[in-house]
Coordinates of C-alpha atoms in Angstrom, one line a residue:
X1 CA -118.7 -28.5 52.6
X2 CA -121.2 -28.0 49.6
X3 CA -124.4 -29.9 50.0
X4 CA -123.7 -32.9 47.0
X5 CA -126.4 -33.8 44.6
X6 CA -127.4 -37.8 44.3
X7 CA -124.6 -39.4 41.5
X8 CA -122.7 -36.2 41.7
X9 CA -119.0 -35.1 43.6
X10 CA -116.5 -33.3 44.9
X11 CA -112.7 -32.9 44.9
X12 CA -110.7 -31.5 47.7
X13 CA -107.3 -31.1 48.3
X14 CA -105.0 -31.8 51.9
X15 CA -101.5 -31.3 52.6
X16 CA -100.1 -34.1 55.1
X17 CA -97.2 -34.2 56.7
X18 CA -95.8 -38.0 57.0
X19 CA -93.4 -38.8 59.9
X20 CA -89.9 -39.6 59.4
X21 CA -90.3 -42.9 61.0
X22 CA -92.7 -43.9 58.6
X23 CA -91.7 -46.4 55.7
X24 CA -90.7 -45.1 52.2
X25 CA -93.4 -47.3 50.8
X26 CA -97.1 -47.9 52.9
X27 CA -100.5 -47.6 52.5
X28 CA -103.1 -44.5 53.2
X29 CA -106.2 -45.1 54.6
X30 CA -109.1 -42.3 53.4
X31 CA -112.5 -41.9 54.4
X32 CA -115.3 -39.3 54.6
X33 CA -118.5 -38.4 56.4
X34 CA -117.2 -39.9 59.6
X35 CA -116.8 -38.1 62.7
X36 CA -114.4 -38.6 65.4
X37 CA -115.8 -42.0 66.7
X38 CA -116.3 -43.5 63.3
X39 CA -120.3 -42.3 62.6
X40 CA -121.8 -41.4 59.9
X41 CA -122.3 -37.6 60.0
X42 CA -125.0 -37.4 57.5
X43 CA -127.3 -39.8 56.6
X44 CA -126.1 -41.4 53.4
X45 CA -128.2 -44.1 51.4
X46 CA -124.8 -46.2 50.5
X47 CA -122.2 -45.0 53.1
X48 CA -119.9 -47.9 51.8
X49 CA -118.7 -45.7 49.2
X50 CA -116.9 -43.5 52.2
X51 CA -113.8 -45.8 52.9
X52 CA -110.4 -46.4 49.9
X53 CA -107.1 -47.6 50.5
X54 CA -103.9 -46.2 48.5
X55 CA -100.7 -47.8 48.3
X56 CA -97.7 -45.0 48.7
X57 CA -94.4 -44.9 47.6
X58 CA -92.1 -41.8 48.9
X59 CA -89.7 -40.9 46.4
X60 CA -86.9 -38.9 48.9
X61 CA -84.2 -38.2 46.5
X62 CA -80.9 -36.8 47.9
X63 CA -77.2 -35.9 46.7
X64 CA -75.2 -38.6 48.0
X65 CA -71.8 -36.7 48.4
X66 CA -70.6 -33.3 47.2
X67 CA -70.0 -32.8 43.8
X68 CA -66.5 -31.9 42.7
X69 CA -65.2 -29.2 40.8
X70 CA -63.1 -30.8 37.9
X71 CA -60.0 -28.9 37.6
X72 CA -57.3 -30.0 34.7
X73 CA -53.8 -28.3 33.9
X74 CA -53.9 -27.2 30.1
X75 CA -52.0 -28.6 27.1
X76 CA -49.2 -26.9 25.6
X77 CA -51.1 -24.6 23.7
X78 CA -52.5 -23.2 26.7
X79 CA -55.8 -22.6 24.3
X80 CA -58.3 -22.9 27.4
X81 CA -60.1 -25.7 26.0
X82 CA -59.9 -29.5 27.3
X83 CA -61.9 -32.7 27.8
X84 CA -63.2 -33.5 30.9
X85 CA -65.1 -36.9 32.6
X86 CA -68.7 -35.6 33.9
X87 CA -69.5 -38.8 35.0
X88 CA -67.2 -38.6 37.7
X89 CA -69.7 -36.5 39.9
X90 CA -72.5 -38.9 38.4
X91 CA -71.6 -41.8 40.8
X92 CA -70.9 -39.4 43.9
X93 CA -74.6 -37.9 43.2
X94 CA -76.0 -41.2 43.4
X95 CA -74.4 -43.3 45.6
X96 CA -76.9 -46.4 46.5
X97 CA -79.9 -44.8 45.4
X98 CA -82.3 -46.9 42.8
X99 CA -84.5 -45.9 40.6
X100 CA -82.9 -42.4 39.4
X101 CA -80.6 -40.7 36.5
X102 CA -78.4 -37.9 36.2
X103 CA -78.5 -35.8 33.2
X104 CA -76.2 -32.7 32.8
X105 CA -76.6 -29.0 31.4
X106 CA -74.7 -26.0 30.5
X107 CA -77.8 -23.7 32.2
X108 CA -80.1 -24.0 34.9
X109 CA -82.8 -22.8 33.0
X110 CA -82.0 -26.0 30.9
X111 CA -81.7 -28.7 33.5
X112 CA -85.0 -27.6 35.0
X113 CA -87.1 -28.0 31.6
X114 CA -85.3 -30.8 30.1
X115 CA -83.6 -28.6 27.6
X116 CA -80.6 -29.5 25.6
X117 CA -78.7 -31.9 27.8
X118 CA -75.2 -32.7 27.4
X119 CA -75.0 -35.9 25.5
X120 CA -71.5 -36.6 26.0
X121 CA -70.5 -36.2 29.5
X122 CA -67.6 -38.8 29.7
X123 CA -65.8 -36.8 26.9
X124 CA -67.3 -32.9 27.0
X125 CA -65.1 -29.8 26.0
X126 CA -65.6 -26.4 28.2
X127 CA -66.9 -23.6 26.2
X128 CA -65.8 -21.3 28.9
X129 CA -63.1 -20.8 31.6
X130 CA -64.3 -21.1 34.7
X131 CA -67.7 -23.3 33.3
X132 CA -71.0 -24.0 35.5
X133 CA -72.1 -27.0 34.8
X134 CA -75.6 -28.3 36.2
X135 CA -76.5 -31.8 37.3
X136 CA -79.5 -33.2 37.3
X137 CA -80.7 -36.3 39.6
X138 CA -84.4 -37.0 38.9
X139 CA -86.8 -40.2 40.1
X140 CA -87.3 -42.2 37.3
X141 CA -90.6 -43.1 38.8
X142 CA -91.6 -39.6 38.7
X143 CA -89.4 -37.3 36.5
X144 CA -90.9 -34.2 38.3
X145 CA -89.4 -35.4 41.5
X146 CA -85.8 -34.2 40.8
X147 CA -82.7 -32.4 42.7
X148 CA -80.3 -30.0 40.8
X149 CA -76.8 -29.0 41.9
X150 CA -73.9 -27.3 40.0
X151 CA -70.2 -27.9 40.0
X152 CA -67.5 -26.0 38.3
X153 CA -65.3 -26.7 35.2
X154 CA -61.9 -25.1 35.8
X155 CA -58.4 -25.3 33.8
X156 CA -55.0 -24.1 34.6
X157 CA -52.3 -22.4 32.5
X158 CA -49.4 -24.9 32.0
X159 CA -45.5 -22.8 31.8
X160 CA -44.1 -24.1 28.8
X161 CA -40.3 -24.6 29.9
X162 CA -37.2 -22.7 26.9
X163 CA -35.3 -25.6 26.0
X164 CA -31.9 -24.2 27.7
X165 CA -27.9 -24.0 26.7
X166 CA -25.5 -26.2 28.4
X167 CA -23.5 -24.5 31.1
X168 CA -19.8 -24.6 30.9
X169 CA -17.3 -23.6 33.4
X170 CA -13.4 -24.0 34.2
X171 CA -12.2 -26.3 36.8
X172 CA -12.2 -25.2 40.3
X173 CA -10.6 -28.2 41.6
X174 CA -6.8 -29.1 41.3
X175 CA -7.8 -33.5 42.2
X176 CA -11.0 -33.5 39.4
X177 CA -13.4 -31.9 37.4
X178 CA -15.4 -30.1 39.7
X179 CA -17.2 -26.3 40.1
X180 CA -19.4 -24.3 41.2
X181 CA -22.3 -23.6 39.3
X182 CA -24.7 -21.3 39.8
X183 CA -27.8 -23.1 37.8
X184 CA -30.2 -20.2 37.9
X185 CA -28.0 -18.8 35.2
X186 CA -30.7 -20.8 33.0
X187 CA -33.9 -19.2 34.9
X188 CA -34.6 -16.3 32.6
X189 CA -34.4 -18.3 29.5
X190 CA -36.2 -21.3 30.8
X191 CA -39.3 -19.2 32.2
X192 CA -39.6 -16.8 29.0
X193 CA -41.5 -14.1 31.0
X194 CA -44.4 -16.2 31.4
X195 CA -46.0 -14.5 35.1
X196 CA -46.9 -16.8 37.8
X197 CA -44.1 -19.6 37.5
X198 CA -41.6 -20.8 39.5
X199 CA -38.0 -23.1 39.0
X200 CA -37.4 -26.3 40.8
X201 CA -33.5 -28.1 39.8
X202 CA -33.2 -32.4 40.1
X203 CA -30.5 -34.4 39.5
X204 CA -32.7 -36.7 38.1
X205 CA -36.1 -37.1 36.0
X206 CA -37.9 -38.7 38.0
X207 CA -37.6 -37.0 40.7
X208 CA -38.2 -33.7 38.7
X209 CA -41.4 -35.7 37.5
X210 CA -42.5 -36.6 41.3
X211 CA -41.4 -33.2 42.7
X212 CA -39.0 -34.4 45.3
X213 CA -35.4 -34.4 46.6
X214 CA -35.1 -30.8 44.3
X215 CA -31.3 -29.1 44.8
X216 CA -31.1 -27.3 47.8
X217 CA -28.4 -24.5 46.7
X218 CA -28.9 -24.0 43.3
X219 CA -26.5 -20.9 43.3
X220 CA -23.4 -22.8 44.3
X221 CA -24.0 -26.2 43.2
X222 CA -21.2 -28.6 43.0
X223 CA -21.0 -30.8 40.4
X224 CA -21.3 -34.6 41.1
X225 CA -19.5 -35.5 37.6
X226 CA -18.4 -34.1 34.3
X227 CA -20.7 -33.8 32.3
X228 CA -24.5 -34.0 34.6
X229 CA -27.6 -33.3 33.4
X230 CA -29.6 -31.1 35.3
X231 CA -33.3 -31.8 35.3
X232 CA -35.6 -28.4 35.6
X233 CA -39.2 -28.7 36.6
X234 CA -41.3 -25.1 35.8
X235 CA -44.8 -24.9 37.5
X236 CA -47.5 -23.0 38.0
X237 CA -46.8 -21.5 41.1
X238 CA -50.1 -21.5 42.2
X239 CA -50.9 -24.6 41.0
X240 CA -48.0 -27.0 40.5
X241 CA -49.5 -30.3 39.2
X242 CA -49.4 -27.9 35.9
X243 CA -45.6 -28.4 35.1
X244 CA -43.3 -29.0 32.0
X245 CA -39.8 -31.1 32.6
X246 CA -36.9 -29.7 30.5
X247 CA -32.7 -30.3 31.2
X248 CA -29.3 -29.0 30.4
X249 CA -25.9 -30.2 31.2
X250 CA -23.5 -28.6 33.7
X251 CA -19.7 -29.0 32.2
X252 CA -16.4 -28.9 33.6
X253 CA -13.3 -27.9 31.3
X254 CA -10.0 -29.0 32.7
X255 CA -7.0 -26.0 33.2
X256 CA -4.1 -26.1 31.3
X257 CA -0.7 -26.5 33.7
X258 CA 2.9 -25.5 32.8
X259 CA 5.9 -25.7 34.9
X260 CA 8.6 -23.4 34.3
X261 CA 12.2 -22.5 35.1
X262 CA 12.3 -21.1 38.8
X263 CA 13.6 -17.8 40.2
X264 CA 17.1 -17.9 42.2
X265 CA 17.9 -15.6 44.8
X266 CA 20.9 -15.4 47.5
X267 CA 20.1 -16.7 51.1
X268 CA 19.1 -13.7 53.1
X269 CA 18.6 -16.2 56.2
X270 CA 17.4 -19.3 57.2
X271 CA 16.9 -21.0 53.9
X272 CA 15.0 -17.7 52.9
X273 CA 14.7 -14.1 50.5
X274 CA 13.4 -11.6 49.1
X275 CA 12.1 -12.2 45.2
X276 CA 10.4 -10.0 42.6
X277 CA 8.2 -12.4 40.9
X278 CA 7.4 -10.2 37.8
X279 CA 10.8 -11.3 36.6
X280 CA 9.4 -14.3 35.4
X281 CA 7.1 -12.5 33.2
X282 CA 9.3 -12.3 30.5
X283 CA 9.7 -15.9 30.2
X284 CA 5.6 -16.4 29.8
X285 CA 5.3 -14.7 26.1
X286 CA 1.6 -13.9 26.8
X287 CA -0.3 -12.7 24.0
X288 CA -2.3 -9.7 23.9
X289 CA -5.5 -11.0 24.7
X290 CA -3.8 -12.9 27.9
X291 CA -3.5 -11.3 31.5
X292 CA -2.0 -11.8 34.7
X293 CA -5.2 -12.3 37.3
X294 CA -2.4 -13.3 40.4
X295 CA 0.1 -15.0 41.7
X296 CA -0.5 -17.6 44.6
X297 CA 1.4 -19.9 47.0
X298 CA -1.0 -22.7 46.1
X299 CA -2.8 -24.6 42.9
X300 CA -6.0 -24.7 44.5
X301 CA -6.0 -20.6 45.3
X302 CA -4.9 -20.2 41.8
X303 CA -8.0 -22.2 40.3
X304 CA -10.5 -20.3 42.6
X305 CA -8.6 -17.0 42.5
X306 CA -8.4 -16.6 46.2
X307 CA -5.4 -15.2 48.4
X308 CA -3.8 -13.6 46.2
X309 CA 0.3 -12.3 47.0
X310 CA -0.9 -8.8 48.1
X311 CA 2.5 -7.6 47.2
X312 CA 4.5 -10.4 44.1
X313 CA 7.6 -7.5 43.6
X314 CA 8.6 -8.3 47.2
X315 CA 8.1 -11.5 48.5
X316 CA 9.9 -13.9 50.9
X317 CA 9.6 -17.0 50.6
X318 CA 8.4 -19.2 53.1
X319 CA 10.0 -22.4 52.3
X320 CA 12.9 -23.6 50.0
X321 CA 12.2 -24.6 47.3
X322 CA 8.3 -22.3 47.2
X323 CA 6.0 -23.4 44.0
X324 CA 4.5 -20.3 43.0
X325 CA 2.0 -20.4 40.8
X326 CA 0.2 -17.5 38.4
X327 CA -3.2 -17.4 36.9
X328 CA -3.6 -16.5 33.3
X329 CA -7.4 -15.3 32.1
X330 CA -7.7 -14.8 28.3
X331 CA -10.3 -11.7 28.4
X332 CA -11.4 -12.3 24.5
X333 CA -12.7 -15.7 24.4
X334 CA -14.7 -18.7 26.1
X335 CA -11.3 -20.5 26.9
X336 CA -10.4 -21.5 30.6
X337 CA -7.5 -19.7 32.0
X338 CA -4.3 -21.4 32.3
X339 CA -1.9 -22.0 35.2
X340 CA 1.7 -21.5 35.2
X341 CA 3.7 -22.8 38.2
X342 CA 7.3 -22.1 39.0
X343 CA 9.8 -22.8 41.8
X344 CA 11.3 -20.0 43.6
X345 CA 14.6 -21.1 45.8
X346 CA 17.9 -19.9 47.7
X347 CA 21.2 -20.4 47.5
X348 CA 24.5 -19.8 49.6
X349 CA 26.3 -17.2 48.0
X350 CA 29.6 -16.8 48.4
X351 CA 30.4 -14.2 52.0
X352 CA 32.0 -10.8 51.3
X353 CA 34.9 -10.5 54.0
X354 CA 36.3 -7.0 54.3
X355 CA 39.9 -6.7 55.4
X356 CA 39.6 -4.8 58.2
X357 CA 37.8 -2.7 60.6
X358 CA 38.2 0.2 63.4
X359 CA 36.4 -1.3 67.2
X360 CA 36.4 2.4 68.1
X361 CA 33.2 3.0 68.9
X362 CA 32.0 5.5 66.7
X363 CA 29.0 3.4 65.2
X364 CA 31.2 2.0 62.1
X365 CA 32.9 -0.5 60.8
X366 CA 32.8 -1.6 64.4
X367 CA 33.0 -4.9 64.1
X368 CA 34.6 -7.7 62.1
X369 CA 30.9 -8.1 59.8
X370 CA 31.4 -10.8 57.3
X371 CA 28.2 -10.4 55.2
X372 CA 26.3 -12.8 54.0
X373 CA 27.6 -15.2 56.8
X374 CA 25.2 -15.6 59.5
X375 CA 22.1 -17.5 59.2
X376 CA 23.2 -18.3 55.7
X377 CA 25.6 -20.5 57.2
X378 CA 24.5 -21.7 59.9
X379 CA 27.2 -24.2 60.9
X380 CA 29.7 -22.1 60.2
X381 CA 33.3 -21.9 62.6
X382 CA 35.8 -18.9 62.3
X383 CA 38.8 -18.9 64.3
X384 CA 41.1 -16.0 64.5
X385 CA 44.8 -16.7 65.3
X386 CA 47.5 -13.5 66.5
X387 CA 50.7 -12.8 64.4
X388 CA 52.3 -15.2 67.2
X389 CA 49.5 -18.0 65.8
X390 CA 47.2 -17.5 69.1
X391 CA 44.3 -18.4 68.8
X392 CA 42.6 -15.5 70.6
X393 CA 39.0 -15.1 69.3
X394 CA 36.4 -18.1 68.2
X395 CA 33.0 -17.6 66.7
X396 CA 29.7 -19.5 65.1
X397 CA 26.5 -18.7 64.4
X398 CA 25.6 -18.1 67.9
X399 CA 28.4 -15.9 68.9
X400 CA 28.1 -12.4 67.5
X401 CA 30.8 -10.7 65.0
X402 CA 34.2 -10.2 66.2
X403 CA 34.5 -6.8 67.9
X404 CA 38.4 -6.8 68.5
X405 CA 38.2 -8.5 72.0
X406 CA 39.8 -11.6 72.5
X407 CA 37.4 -14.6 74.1
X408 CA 39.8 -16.9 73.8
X409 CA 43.3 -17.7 76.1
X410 CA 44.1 -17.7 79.6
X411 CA 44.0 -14.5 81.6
X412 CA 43.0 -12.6 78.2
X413 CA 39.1 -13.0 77.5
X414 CA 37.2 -9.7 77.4
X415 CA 40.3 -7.7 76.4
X416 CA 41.0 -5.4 74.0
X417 CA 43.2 -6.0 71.1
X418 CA 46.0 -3.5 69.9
X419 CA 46.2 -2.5 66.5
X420 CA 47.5 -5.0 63.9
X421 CA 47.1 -7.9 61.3
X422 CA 45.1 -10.8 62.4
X423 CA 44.7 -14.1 60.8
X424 CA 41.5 -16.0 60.3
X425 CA 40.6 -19.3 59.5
X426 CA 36.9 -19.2 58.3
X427 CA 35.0 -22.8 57.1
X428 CA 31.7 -22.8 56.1
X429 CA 30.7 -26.0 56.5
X430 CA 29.5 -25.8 53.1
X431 CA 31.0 -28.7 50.7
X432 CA 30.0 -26.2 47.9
X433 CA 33.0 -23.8 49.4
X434 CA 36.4 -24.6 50.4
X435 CA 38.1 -23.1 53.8
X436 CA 38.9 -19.6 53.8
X437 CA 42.1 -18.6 55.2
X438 CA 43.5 -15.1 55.2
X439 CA 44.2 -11.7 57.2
X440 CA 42.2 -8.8 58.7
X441 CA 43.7 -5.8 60.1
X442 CA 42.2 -4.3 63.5
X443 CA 42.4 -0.4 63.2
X444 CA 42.2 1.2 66.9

């Protein structure tokens, strides 16, 4: 220390460091010239002069809780410009502190002079994307006691959903309107090639709005009625609060039916035959934009075009009468195909009896074969009688053709018979035929 003239002084500087447990506001205690048991070092004339008190406030500014970075979705324009609420992080930076402001700037270099501050913080536009933006918390008890800290300014590109066209498709369903649609037949048009986006399908607005409950299996989606609107939400995919809602209707158009004259065929057994369904083509008068997609033993395999007759120019029927039914696609228009059903169904012919045969053996005419007999007529009864009116040979549908043995009369089953006319009693059981009755003649 300098040696002081009388009336004159000096000014010194000393750092302290105040405990944390000592109050934000107390008072310092200062004196000079005194050593470490409270004497005077030097001799002073007026050492009362040597002793001030100094009331102290600590002014220990802090950020209360993190800022925020302000992130908004963009309008439709998608222009990168959009109003945001600064004040938001003004609360969070102060929390319960007294005595302070927040100002905000577009530089550092500005909040820490006091340059250009942003007058309008509950209402400021970005001039940038991403923005900086500085805040400013400073004492207003000493503005050069102050705390800067920066957040960001960030907004997102909002997909602007293609209004899309309805989609349209025939009935699948022989008991109602009903389909399968698949619904990303719209995805192409709705997104436009805008990059980044992805398709979520509701059945309802506000679910589209609240992204929940979306369709599970939007390539085979069954229609609940005829017509439904389909809700389609198109987001950001990586951020999907930035979304637009748009919707198009799914429609069912019914199938036209037509019942036509059937196809008629000759038993071949047990209520059954063999039919060439192209016959009834002729009868259909298709035009020349029309064509024949199948034919089908059921409406519902028509409509979906599944299980198809592998082979229509010989098929047996299965039961009597069979609906058949064909599919008709016109290949030059929107229209639905149309369905043309028709019965095919047997009938007992009349039986072709030959008037005689040769039980020799030799591999023909070996038998008494009355075609068109057996399993066709099933209850059938022929009896055949000797010149003498024996009755020497009985048959039904379980007892083969007659081979020229007799299976009737004592002592003569199992035997042969000799050459000669036989007599036959033959009745159907059929009241669509009346009792045959006439002669065959057994050729050894």
């Amino acid at each position: 220390m300098n040696d002081i003239p009388i009336g004159d002084s000096e000014s010194n500087q000393i750092t302290l460091q105040i405990p944390a447990t000592i109050p934000d506001n107390f008072t310092l205690s200062m004196s000079v010239n005194i050593d470490a048991n409270g004497d005077p070092i030097l001799t002073e004339i007026d050492p009362t002069n040597n002793f001030d008190d100094l009331s102290v406030q600590l002014l220990d500014l802090e950020i209360a809780s993190p800022l925020q970075d302000l992130e908004v979705c963009d309008d439709l324009s998608n222009d990168g410009f959009a109003k945001f609420d600064l004040s938001i992080n003004e609360s969070l930076a102060i929390g319960n502190q007294s005595n302070v402001s927040v100002t905000f700037y577009q530089e550092q270099n500005d909040a820490e002079f006091d340059l250009d501050p942003i007058t309008n913080p509950e209402n400021y536009q970005n001039s940038t994307v991403p923005e900086i933006i500085w805040l400013k918390l400073s004492s207003t008890i000493d503005p050069d006691c102050y705390l800067l800290e920066s957040f960001k300014l960030d907004i997102f590109y909002t997909p602007v959903a293609v209004n899309p066209p309805d989609i349209e498709l025939c009935n699948e369903n022989p008991e109602e309107l009903n389909a399968s649609f698949n619904l990303t037949d719209n995805s192409s048009i709705i997104q436009d090639n805008q990059p980044n986006t992805q398709l979520r399908f509701f059945t309802t607005e506000n679910d589209a709005l609240n992204n929940q409950n979306s369709i599970s299996f939007v390539s085979n989606y069954q229609n609940n009625t005829s017509p439904e609107t389909i809700f389609v939400r198109l987001e950001n995919e990586n951020h999907p609060e930035c979304f637009t809602i748009t919707d198009f209707q799914i429609l069912v158009n019914d199938v036209d039916i037509l019942e036509i004259e059937g196809l008629l065929n000759c038993d071949e057994g047990f209520n059954s035959a063999y039919f060439n369904l192209s016959e009834i083509e002729e009868n259909l008068n298709l035009n020349s934009s029309e064509e024949i997609i199948g034919y089908y033993t059921s409406l519902q395999d028509a409509f979906v075009d599944e299980n198809s007759i592998n082979n229509p120019s010989n098929f047996k029927n299965e039961s009597d009468p069979q609906q058949i039914f064909i599919r008709i696609d016109n290949l030059t228009s929107d229209k639905c195909y149309r369905v043309i059903s028709f019965p095919v169904s047997v009938e007992n012919c009349p039986p072709f009896i030959p008037e005689g045969f040769s039980p020799n053996g030799d591999g023909v005419n070996d038998t008494f074969e009355i075609s068109g007999l057996y399993d066709i007529f099933e209850n059938f009864n022929l009896k055949i009688y000797s010149r003498y009116g024996n009755l020497i040979y009985e048959a039904n549908n379980n007892i083969p053709a007659w081979d020229g043995t007799s299976n009737k009369g004592i002592g003569n089953q199992g035997k042969p018979l000799p050459t000669g006319t036989y007599y036959y009693i033959l009745d159907l059981n059929d009241p669509n035929y009346k009792i045959y009755k006439s002669w065959v003649y057994l050729q050894r």
